[in-house]
Short mmCIF file of C-alpha atoms and ligand atoms in Angstrom, two decimals:
data_model
loop_
_atom_site.label_atom_id
_atom_site.label_comp_id
_atom_site.label_asym_id
_atom_site.label_seq_id
_atom_site.Cartn_x
_atom_site.Cartn_y
_atom_site.Cartn_z
CA MET A 1 -0.06 -0.03 0.10
CA THR A 2 0.98 3.53 -0.32
CA ALA A 3 -0.02 6.34 2.02
CA ASP A 4 -2.68 7.60 0.06
CA ALA A 5 -5.80 9.66 0.97
CA GLU A 6 -7.60 6.70 2.04
CA SER A 7 -5.02 5.21 4.62
CA PHE A 8 -5.05 6.13 8.36
CA LEU A 9 -2.77 5.69 11.23
CA ARG A 10 -4.44 3.80 13.96
CA ILE A 11 -2.91 4.75 17.36
CA VAL A 12 -3.59 3.47 20.83
CA GLY A 13 -2.33 6.01 23.04
CA GLN A 14 -0.55 6.23 26.47
CA ARG A 15 2.37 3.89 25.52
CA ARG A 16 5.64 5.46 27.05
CA LEU A 17 8.21 5.86 24.36
CA SER A 18 11.63 4.67 24.99
CA GLY A 19 14.89 3.52 23.24
CA GLU A 20 17.50 4.85 20.73
CA LEU A 21 16.93 5.71 17.21
CA GLN A 22 18.91 7.29 14.11
CA VAL A 23 17.34 10.12 12.28
CA HIS A 24 17.06 10.33 8.65
CA GLY A 25 18.71 13.07 6.42
CA ALA A 26 16.99 16.27 6.15
CA LYS A 27 14.17 16.60 3.40
CA ASN A 28 14.58 20.42 3.11
CA ALA A 29 18.33 19.89 2.38
CA ALA A 30 17.77 17.11 -0.07
CA LEU A 31 15.58 19.23 -2.19
CA PRO A 32 17.85 21.93 -2.86
CA CYS A 33 20.85 19.62 -3.44
CA LEU A 34 18.92 17.64 -5.91
CA ALA A 35 18.02 20.83 -7.80
CA ALA A 36 21.89 21.77 -7.71
CA SER A 37 22.50 18.91 -9.99
CA LEU A 38 21.09 20.95 -12.83
CA LEU A 39 24.18 23.08 -12.34
CA THR A 40 26.81 20.64 -13.78
CA ASP A 41 27.14 18.02 -16.36
CA GLU A 42 29.06 15.67 -14.08
CA PRO A 43 27.58 13.14 -11.84
CA VAL A 44 26.43 13.90 -8.34
CA ARG A 45 25.98 11.63 -5.70
CA LEU A 46 23.85 12.33 -2.42
CA ARG A 47 24.05 10.11 0.61
CA ARG A 48 21.50 10.11 3.46
CA VAL A 49 18.66 10.85 1.23
CA PRO A 50 15.15 10.39 2.76
CA GLU A 51 12.67 8.08 1.05
CA ILE A 52 9.86 10.64 0.91
CA ASP A 53 7.38 11.74 -1.74
CA ASP A 54 8.78 15.26 -2.13
CA VAL A 55 12.09 13.65 -3.21
CA SER A 56 10.37 11.27 -5.62
CA ARG A 57 8.76 13.66 -7.44
CA LEU A 58 11.55 16.26 -7.67
CA LEU A 59 13.55 13.14 -9.16
CA ASP A 60 10.79 12.87 -11.62
CA ILE A 61 10.90 16.52 -12.31
CA LEU A 62 14.80 16.31 -12.66
CA SER A 63 14.31 13.34 -15.07
CA GLY A 64 12.25 15.63 -17.39
CA LEU A 65 14.94 17.93 -17.42
CA GLN A 66 17.47 15.47 -18.47
CA VAL A 67 18.92 14.48 -15.25
CA GLU A 68 18.45 10.69 -14.77
CA SER A 69 19.09 9.15 -11.33
CA SER A 70 18.96 5.94 -9.52
CA ALA A 71 18.11 5.52 -5.69
CA ALA A 72 19.06 2.78 -3.43
CA ASP A 73 19.65 2.62 0.49
CA GLY A 74 19.51 6.21 0.87
CA GLU A 75 22.05 7.00 -1.79
CA VAL A 76 20.91 9.01 -5.14
CA GLU A 77 23.21 9.07 -8.00
CA LEU A 78 22.29 11.70 -10.42
CA ARG A 79 23.60 11.63 -14.17
CA PRO A 80 22.87 14.95 -15.77
CA ALA A 81 23.15 15.02 -19.60
CA ALA A 82 23.68 18.04 -21.86
CA MET A 83 21.38 20.90 -20.67
CA SER A 84 18.59 22.62 -22.40
CA ALA A 85 15.75 24.80 -21.43
CA GLY A 86 12.88 22.84 -19.95
CA SER A 87 10.24 23.06 -17.56
CA PRO A 88 8.67 20.88 -14.85
CA PRO A 89 5.17 19.30 -15.85
CA ASP A 90 2.25 21.50 -14.25
CA ASP A 91 0.98 18.46 -12.17
CA LEU A 92 4.69 17.71 -10.42
CA ALA A 93 5.24 21.47 -10.14
CA ALA A 94 2.10 21.98 -8.15
CA ALA A 95 2.96 19.03 -5.84
CA LEU A 96 5.70 20.61 -3.81
CA ARG A 97 6.85 24.00 -3.24
CA ALA A 98 10.64 23.04 -4.06
CA SER A 99 9.59 22.39 -7.47
CA PHE A 100 10.41 25.94 -8.13
CA LEU A 101 14.10 25.47 -7.15
CA VAL A 102 14.65 24.35 -10.83
CA MET A 103 14.32 28.01 -11.87
CA GLY A 104 17.75 29.34 -10.71
CA PRO A 105 19.89 26.47 -12.00
CA LEU A 106 18.03 26.67 -15.41
CA LEU A 107 18.29 30.45 -15.52
CA ALA A 108 21.72 30.45 -14.88
CA ARG A 109 22.76 27.71 -17.29
CA THR A 110 20.20 27.98 -20.33
CA GLY A 111 19.22 31.63 -19.91
CA GLU A 112 15.70 30.61 -19.70
CA ALA A 113 13.49 29.01 -16.99
CA SER A 114 9.86 28.44 -16.48
CA CYS A 115 7.61 26.75 -14.05
CA GLY A 116 3.99 26.44 -13.44
CA ALA A 117 2.58 27.57 -10.01
CA PRO A 118 4.58 25.57 -7.10
CA GLY A 119 2.30 23.66 -4.70
CA GLY A 120 3.22 22.61 -1.19
CA ASP A 121 1.37 22.88 2.17
CA VAL A 122 -1.40 25.24 2.03
CA ILE A 123 -0.22 27.21 5.01
CA GLY A 124 -0.64 30.73 3.83
CA ALA A 125 -0.31 32.86 0.66
CA ARG A 126 3.32 31.80 -0.13
CA PRO A 127 4.32 34.64 -2.60
CA LEU A 128 7.43 34.16 -4.78
CA ASP A 129 8.47 37.77 -5.07
CA VAL A 130 11.87 37.29 -2.89
CA HIS A 131 12.85 34.62 -6.05
CA LEU A 132 11.20 36.93 -8.79
CA ASN A 133 12.82 40.28 -7.51
CA GLY A 134 16.14 38.46 -7.13
CA PHE A 135 16.15 36.90 -10.69
CA ARG A 136 15.50 40.66 -11.84
CA ALA A 137 18.33 41.99 -9.77
CA LEU A 138 20.67 39.45 -11.61
CA GLY A 139 19.53 40.72 -14.83
CA ALA A 140 16.78 38.43 -16.01
CA ASP A 141 13.41 39.50 -17.40
CA VAL A 142 10.63 37.86 -15.35
CA VAL A 143 6.94 37.38 -16.35
CA THR A 144 4.23 35.63 -14.32
CA SER A 145 0.87 35.00 -16.23
CA ALA A 146 -1.82 32.54 -14.97
CA GLY A 147 0.39 31.25 -12.38
CA ARG A 148 3.31 30.40 -14.70
CA THR A 149 6.57 32.40 -14.25
CA THR A 150 9.11 32.81 -17.23
CA ALA A 151 12.42 34.10 -16.61
CA THR A 152 14.94 34.87 -19.35
CA ALA A 153 18.51 36.09 -19.53
CA PRO A 154 19.71 35.66 -23.02
CA THR A 155 23.16 37.42 -22.56
CA GLY A 156 23.51 35.72 -19.04
CA LEU A 157 23.08 36.53 -15.46
CA ARG A 158 25.20 39.35 -13.74
CA GLY A 159 26.13 39.63 -10.27
CA ALA A 160 24.35 42.10 -7.97
CA GLU A 161 23.36 43.22 -4.43
CA ILE A 162 20.10 41.71 -3.73
CA VAL A 163 18.28 42.73 -0.52
CA LEU A 164 15.63 40.17 0.48
CA ASP A 165 12.24 41.80 1.76
CA TYR A 166 12.08 38.38 3.90
CA PRO A 167 14.52 35.73 4.74
CA SER A 168 12.86 33.18 2.59
CA VAL A 169 14.43 29.83 2.47
CA LEU A 170 13.76 28.69 -0.80
CA GLY A 171 14.21 32.20 -2.09
CA THR A 172 17.64 32.26 -0.76
CA GLU A 173 18.40 29.04 -2.25
CA ASN A 174 16.96 29.78 -5.61
CA LEU A 175 18.99 32.78 -5.74
CA LEU A 176 22.19 31.04 -4.62
CA LEU A 177 21.78 28.37 -7.23
CA ALA A 178 21.36 31.16 -9.86
CA ALA A 179 24.20 33.31 -8.88
CA VAL A 180 26.95 30.78 -8.60
CA LEU A 181 27.13 30.74 -12.46
CA ALA A 182 26.67 34.65 -12.71
CA GLU A 183 29.08 36.99 -13.88
CA GLY A 184 30.82 38.75 -11.06
CA ARG A 185 29.75 39.19 -7.28
CA THR A 186 26.59 38.69 -5.97
CA ARG A 187 25.80 39.51 -2.32
CA ILE A 188 22.35 38.16 -0.76
CA ILE A 189 21.36 40.49 2.09
CA ASN A 190 18.92 39.25 4.73
CA ALA A 191 19.40 35.80 3.76
CA ALA A 192 17.73 32.74 5.26
CA MET A 193 20.25 31.30 7.87
CA GLU A 194 18.68 27.80 8.04
CA PRO A 195 21.00 24.76 7.99
CA GLU A 196 19.68 23.65 4.96
CA VAL A 197 21.01 26.86 3.28
CA VAL A 198 24.30 26.07 4.78
CA CYS A 199 24.29 22.46 3.49
CA LEU A 200 23.43 23.43 -0.01
CA ALA A 201 26.38 26.11 0.13
CA SER A 202 28.73 23.58 1.08
CA MET A 203 27.59 21.16 -1.76
CA LEU A 204 27.92 24.21 -4.22
CA ARG A 205 31.62 24.88 -2.69
CA GLN A 206 32.40 21.19 -3.18
CA MET A 207 31.34 21.72 -6.99
CA GLY A 208 33.61 24.59 -7.18
CA ALA A 209 31.48 27.38 -6.47
CA ARG A 210 32.87 30.51 -4.53
CA VAL A 211 30.16 31.03 -1.77
CA SER A 212 30.95 32.61 1.53
CA GLY A 213 28.83 33.70 4.67
CA ALA A 214 25.98 31.06 4.30
CA GLY A 215 24.27 30.64 7.82
CA GLN A 216 24.74 34.37 8.28
CA HIS A 217 22.66 37.34 7.31
CA THR A 218 24.74 38.02 4.23
CA ILE A 219 26.16 35.42 1.51
CA THR A 220 28.72 36.65 -0.85
CA ILE A 221 28.95 34.59 -4.12
CA ASP A 222 31.65 34.97 -6.78
CA GLY A 223 30.34 33.75 -10.02
CA VAL A 224 32.33 30.81 -11.91
CA ASP A 225 32.11 29.74 -15.52
CA ARG A 226 31.38 25.95 -14.54
CA LEU A 227 30.54 23.51 -11.83
CA SER A 228 31.71 19.98 -11.31
CA GLY A 229 29.97 16.82 -9.84
CA ALA A 230 29.89 16.28 -6.05
CA ASP A 231 29.49 13.51 -3.42
CA VAL A 232 27.49 15.00 -0.44
CA GLU A 233 26.17 13.44 2.84
CA LEU A 234 23.07 15.72 3.69
CA ILE A 235 22.52 17.06 7.19
CA PRO A 236 20.23 15.34 9.77
CA ASP A 237 16.56 16.26 9.63
CA ARG A 238 16.12 18.63 12.46
CA ILE A 239 12.50 18.67 12.04
CA GLU A 240 12.08 14.88 12.16
CA THR A 241 14.46 14.97 15.21
CA GLY A 242 12.21 17.55 16.86
CA THR A 243 9.01 15.60 16.21
CA LEU A 244 10.42 12.58 17.85
CA LEU A 245 11.54 14.50 20.67
CA ILE A 246 8.17 15.90 21.38
CA ALA A 247 6.33 12.80 20.65
CA ALA A 248 8.68 11.24 23.40
CA ALA A 249 7.99 14.13 25.75
CA ILE A 250 4.16 13.92 25.39
CA THR A 251 4.39 10.16 26.42
CA ARG A 252 6.37 10.86 29.43
CA GLY A 253 9.16 8.76 27.84
CA ARG A 254 12.95 8.84 27.58
CA ILE A 255 14.63 8.56 24.12
CA CYS A 256 17.96 8.98 22.60
CA LEU A 257 18.42 10.34 18.97
CA THR A 258 21.84 9.62 17.29
CA GLN A 259 23.39 11.08 14.22
CA THR A 260 21.58 14.30 14.57
CA ARG A 261 22.78 17.81 15.28
CA ALA A 262 21.92 19.23 18.26
CA ASP A 263 23.50 22.61 17.60
CA HIS A 264 20.45 23.05 14.73
CA LEU A 265 17.79 22.67 17.23
CA LYS A 266 18.93 25.02 20.12
CA SER A 267 15.50 27.07 20.29
CA LEU A 268 13.51 23.66 20.56
CA LEU A 269 16.06 22.01 23.11
CA SER A 270 15.77 25.12 25.48
CA LYS A 271 12.10 25.20 25.08
CA LEU A 272 11.78 21.44 25.92
CA ALA A 273 14.00 22.09 29.16
CA GLU A 274 11.93 25.21 30.04
CA ILE A 275 8.79 22.91 29.78
CA GLY A 276 10.29 20.47 32.15
CA CYS A 277 12.24 17.78 30.18
CA VAL A 278 15.60 16.91 31.09
CA VAL A 279 17.86 17.25 27.83
CA ARG A 280 21.17 16.01 27.37
CA ARG A 281 23.27 16.59 24.18
CA SER A 282 26.40 16.25 22.68
CA ASP A 283 27.22 16.96 19.07
CA GLU A 284 25.31 14.46 17.46
CA MET A 285 23.13 12.92 20.09
CA ILE A 286 20.18 14.14 22.02
CA ASP A 287 18.90 12.33 24.95
CA LEU A 288 15.57 13.51 26.35
CA ASP A 289 14.06 12.36 29.55
CA ALA A 290 10.57 13.31 30.39
CA VAL A 291 9.47 10.80 32.80
CA ALA A 292 9.19 12.55 36.00
CA GLY A 293 7.92 16.10 37.02
CA VAL A 294 5.05 18.50 36.24
CA PHE A 295 5.30 20.21 32.54
CA GLN A 296 5.19 24.09 32.86
CA PRO A 297 3.46 26.14 30.23
CA ALA A 298 5.73 28.07 27.67
CA ASN A 299 5.38 30.64 25.05
CA VAL A 300 6.49 29.88 21.65
CA GLN A 301 7.15 32.07 18.70
CA ALA A 302 7.63 30.50 15.22
CA LEU A 303 10.39 32.45 13.48
CA PRO A 304 13.04 32.26 10.96
CA TYR A 305 16.20 30.48 12.21
CA PRO A 306 17.69 30.43 14.58
CA GLY A 307 14.19 31.09 16.01
CA PHE A 308 11.92 28.45 17.05
CA ALA A 309 11.05 26.28 13.82
CA THR A 310 7.56 27.13 12.23
CA ASP A 311 7.85 23.15 11.21
CA LEU A 312 7.57 22.45 15.02
CA GLN A 313 4.86 24.83 15.81
CA ALA A 314 2.07 22.65 15.34
CA PRO A 315 3.73 19.55 17.15
CA ILE A 316 4.79 21.54 20.23
CA ALA A 317 1.28 22.84 20.55
CA ALA A 318 0.25 19.59 20.80
CA LEU A 319 2.61 19.06 23.86
CA LEU A 320 1.74 22.33 25.48
CA THR A 321 -2.18 20.80 25.91
CA GLN A 322 -0.06 18.71 28.62
CA ALA A 323 1.57 21.51 30.62
CA ASN A 324 0.18 22.84 33.72
CA GLY A 325 -1.17 26.25 32.96
CA THR A 326 -1.53 28.51 30.26
CA SER A 327 0.56 28.72 26.96
CA ILE A 328 0.88 30.95 24.07
CA VAL A 329 1.92 29.83 20.55
CA HIS A 330 2.34 32.46 18.14
CA GLU A 331 3.04 31.52 14.39
CA ARG A 332 4.97 34.40 13.02
CA VAL A 333 6.14 32.83 9.66
CA PHE A 334 3.13 31.69 7.76
CA GLU A 335 -0.27 33.28 8.19
CA ASN A 336 -2.18 30.29 8.03
CA ARG A 337 -0.48 27.44 9.87
CA THR A 338 -3.08 26.68 12.67
CA GLN A 339 -5.49 24.05 10.66
CA HIS A 340 -4.38 21.42 13.33
CA LEU A 341 -6.18 23.50 16.17
CA ASP A 342 -9.69 22.15 15.27
CA GLN A 343 -8.17 18.57 15.13
CA LEU A 344 -6.53 18.88 18.37
CA ARG A 345 -9.72 20.10 20.08
CA LYS A 346 -11.42 16.92 18.75
CA LEU A 347 -8.82 15.00 21.08
CA GLY A 348 -10.02 17.20 24.03
CA ALA A 349 -7.47 20.02 23.65
CA LYS A 350 -8.53 23.63 25.22
CA ILE A 351 -7.25 25.94 22.74
CA VAL A 352 -8.53 29.43 21.98
CA ALA A 353 -7.13 31.15 18.70
CA ASP A 354 -7.01 34.48 17.50
CA GLY A 355 -5.34 34.44 13.83
CA PRO A 356 -1.74 33.17 14.29
CA ILE A 357 -1.90 33.39 18.29
CA SER A 358 -3.17 30.30 20.17
CA VAL A 359 -3.84 30.17 24.05
CA ILE A 360 -3.65 26.57 25.11
CA SER A 361 -5.00 25.54 28.62
CA GLY A 362 -3.57 22.74 30.11
CA PRO A 363 -3.35 20.10 31.29
CA SER A 364 -6.25 18.67 29.07
CA PRO A 365 -6.82 14.87 29.42
CA LEU A 366 -6.75 13.74 25.64
CA ASP A 367 -9.35 11.23 24.44
CA GLY A 368 -9.00 9.36 21.33
CA ALA A 369 -10.61 10.60 18.11
CA VAL A 370 -10.73 10.49 14.45
CA THR A 371 -8.58 13.39 12.99
CA VAL A 372 -7.30 14.68 9.54
CA GLY A 373 -3.98 16.09 9.04
CA THR A 374 -4.01 19.08 6.35
CA ASP A 375 -0.40 19.44 5.81
CA ILE A 376 2.84 17.51 6.76
CA ARG A 377 3.26 19.03 10.34
CA ALA A 378 -0.19 19.44 11.09
CA ALA A 379 -0.67 15.61 10.79
CA ALA A 380 2.49 15.28 12.77
CA ALA A 381 1.13 17.18 15.49
CA LEU A 382 -2.02 14.97 15.42
CA VAL A 383 0.16 11.86 15.60
CA VAL A 384 2.02 13.44 18.54
CA ALA A 385 -1.19 14.33 20.45
CA SER A 386 -2.79 10.78 19.55
CA LEU A 387 0.10 9.30 21.38
CA ALA A 388 -0.92 10.74 24.61
CA ALA A 389 -4.64 10.24 24.14
CA GLU A 390 -6.42 7.59 26.27
CA GLY A 391 -7.73 4.75 23.81
CA GLU A 392 -7.40 4.51 20.13
CA SER A 393 -7.20 7.50 17.67
CA GLN A 394 -7.20 7.56 13.82
CA VAL A 395 -5.14 10.13 11.89
CA SER A 396 -5.87 10.57 8.22
CA GLY A 397 -4.29 12.82 5.59
CA LEU A 398 -1.16 10.67 5.50
CA GLN A 399 -0.49 11.57 1.88
CA HIS A 400 0.89 14.81 3.65
CA LEU A 401 2.94 12.86 6.00
CA ALA A 402 4.35 11.02 3.50
CA ARG A 403 5.50 13.95 1.73
CA GLY A 404 8.13 14.85 4.70
CA TYR A 405 8.50 11.78 7.00
CA ALA A 406 10.44 8.95 5.86
CA ALA A 407 9.14 6.35 8.23
CA LEU A 408 7.52 8.20 11.33
CA ASP A 409 5.03 5.11 11.87
CA THR A 410 8.10 2.70 12.03
CA GLN A 411 10.01 5.16 14.24
CA LEU A 412 7.47 5.37 16.77
CA ARG A 413 6.69 1.81 16.76
CA GLU A 414 10.24 0.91 17.35
CA LEU A 415 10.29 3.31 20.33
CA GLY A 416 7.00 1.32 21.76
CA ALA A 417 4.14 3.36 20.48
CA GLU A 418 1.00 1.22 19.31
CA ILE A 419 0.81 2.62 15.82
CA GLU A 420 -0.03 1.05 12.43
CA ILE A 421 -1.16 2.17 9.12
CA VAL A 422 -4.60 0.89 8.23
CA ASN A 423 -5.60 -0.03 4.46
CA GLY A 424 -2.23 -1.59 3.63
CA GLY A 425 0.79 -3.16 4.86
CA ASP A 426 3.50 -0.72 3.82
CA THR A 427 5.03 1.85 6.20
CA LEU A 428 5.39 5.53 5.22
CA GLY A 429 8.91 5.41 3.88
CA ASP A 430 8.82 2.18 2.35
CA ARG A 431 8.59 2.83 -1.24
CA SER A 432 11.31 3.12 -3.71
CA ALA A 433 9.06 3.75 -6.72
CA VAL A 434 8.19 7.19 -7.81
CA ARG A 435 4.30 7.50 -7.35
CA PRO A 436 2.15 10.12 -9.29
CA PRO A 437 1.53 13.18 -6.82
CA ALA A 438 -1.58 13.65 -4.78
CA ALA A 439 -3.56 16.53 -5.72
CA GLU A 440 -3.04 19.57 -3.68
CA SER A 441 -6.08 20.92 -1.68
N1 EPU B 501 7.68 34.73 1.59
C1 EPU B 501 7.38 35.85 0.87
N2 EPU B 501 7.75 36.07 -0.22
C2 EPU B 501 8.40 35.10 -0.90
C3 EPU B 501 8.89 33.72 -0.53
C4 EPU B 501 8.30 33.72 0.89
O1 EPU B 501 6.84 36.78 1.32
O2 EPU B 501 8.80 35.11 -2.33
C5 EPU B 501 7.01 34.58 2.98
C6 EPU B 501 6.07 33.45 2.97
O3 EPU B 501 5.00 33.78 2.63
C7 EPU B 501 6.10 33.10 4.46
C8 EPU B 501 7.61 33.29 4.82
O4 EPU B 501 8.29 34.08 3.65
O5 EPU B 501 5.25 33.81 5.23
C9 EPU B 501 8.47 32.02 4.85
O6 EPU B 501 8.59 31.25 3.63
P1 EPU B 501 9.81 30.77 3.20
O7 EPU B 501 9.93 31.22 1.70
O8 EPU B 501 10.93 30.84 4.19
O9 EPU B 501 9.34 29.27 3.18
P2 EPU B 501 9.67 28.22 1.95
O10 EPU B 501 11.11 28.50 1.66
O11 EPU B 501 8.60 28.20 1.03
C10 EPU B 501 10.70 26.59 3.78
C11 EPU B 501 10.46 24.87 3.72
C12 EPU B 501 9.43 24.82 4.58
C13 EPU B 501 9.44 25.62 6.13
C14 EPU B 501 9.90 27.21 5.59
C15 EPU B 501 10.15 28.11 6.86
C16 EPU B 501 11.42 23.71 2.10
C17 EPU B 501 11.09 22.69 1.03
N3 EPU B 501 10.32 24.18 2.72
O12 EPU B 501 9.49 26.79 2.80
O13 EPU B 501 9.10 23.59 5.14
O14 EPU B 501 8.33 26.01 6.62
O15 EPU B 501 11.01 27.24 4.63
O16 EPU B 501 11.05 27.71 7.45
O17 EPU B 501 12.65 23.91 2.27
C18 EPU B 501 8.00 21.81 5.77
O18 EPU B 501 9.01 21.21 5.63
O19 EPU B 501 6.89 21.05 6.40
C19 EPU B 501 7.74 22.93 5.27
C20 EPU B 501 6.76 23.66 5.03
#
């Protein structure tokens, strides 16, 4: 089976999580690094690539752009061929936001790029002005009509100073992917500082690009004429790490996650400690102990990195339903990332919301319920809450979960959760074949 719209997770709650797990490579690092293969005609190997639907779909898009690939055991070999202008099929473009990342490399290499409206989670307006204004600053003509964006630069891109209106993650990555082959120096000011941007920059440097400052507010790029292949290991998935830690906390469990990066999760780890978990960490290991003590309420603001990750805002809201008092969660990155709240209420959570601000009163006893995840992290939050609920819960919307988590059900089962996928026997991550995209709502 595949985790389609008919599948659901059956979870019997109140099982304490314990044990040790390795986390997967990062979804949001895999996607820009895959797109970077469009910048070279030499082979590229990515290691620690999560088996998730967004990766399958981007590989499909790359295949249509003359980059063939093979994947096995978390390794993806990409074999770019002679590059010519092209465009992702509209249905694949609409299946994930990262489809738009082909624009920067195509524009830089062929002087022409085009992409239909990119999809992804429906969590806000998600405009593209940062990408488009950046391409214009690099000398491209950019036209958007009926959702399709076309950018042309027949005489090539020229380095420029680009001041981003917002430190957009994909916007920064797209401009980085374009500027590495532009003539002269580019400075991206107010750049996103996420670890995934740093991972992409480090891959580009391995390919021969001249990039400095990734991970800081200003990235400087000196364009080169051509780039070589690369062999890159992706960074660990900080959002998968965070989701598992929060899941362990809500079950009053104790888990140890290895091959992760504690330094990428400082905001979450300090918040978990404030709530009352005992967190021990070394560079690549995080041990969380939530067995004893009363959970304290907390205030959380989702912000660009290194602030608290918006992708963990819904999961931590689920945890805060178990804190002893009133917590406030303020989503400040996306304007409509609160669709999990109604579903959490079905489980018994007491939450009053005013736009992006949620006031959570706890502790609320949670009871099993049937809920629907409407995006990747909303679905994860419902899984987290169901782990703490008395009795059986069902979480559907797994086509969203499968976009971003390689095997959340298996991981939780290994840690002691009673969780299974109903309507088939597969796990969320156990699929090597590329499947057609689910329709975006
Ligand atoms: N924004 C603009 N103009 C733009 C681009 C973005 O105003 O041109 C605004 C957005 O509307 C939003 C804010 O900037 O309010 C942040 O958006 P950003 O562009 O940074 O998000 P993204 O790059 O589209 C990536 C991740 C998301 C993650 C965000 C924020 C990937 C493939 N996606 O999206 O991941 O939530 O950064 O950290 O890297 C997920 O994994 O579940 C996910 C949604």
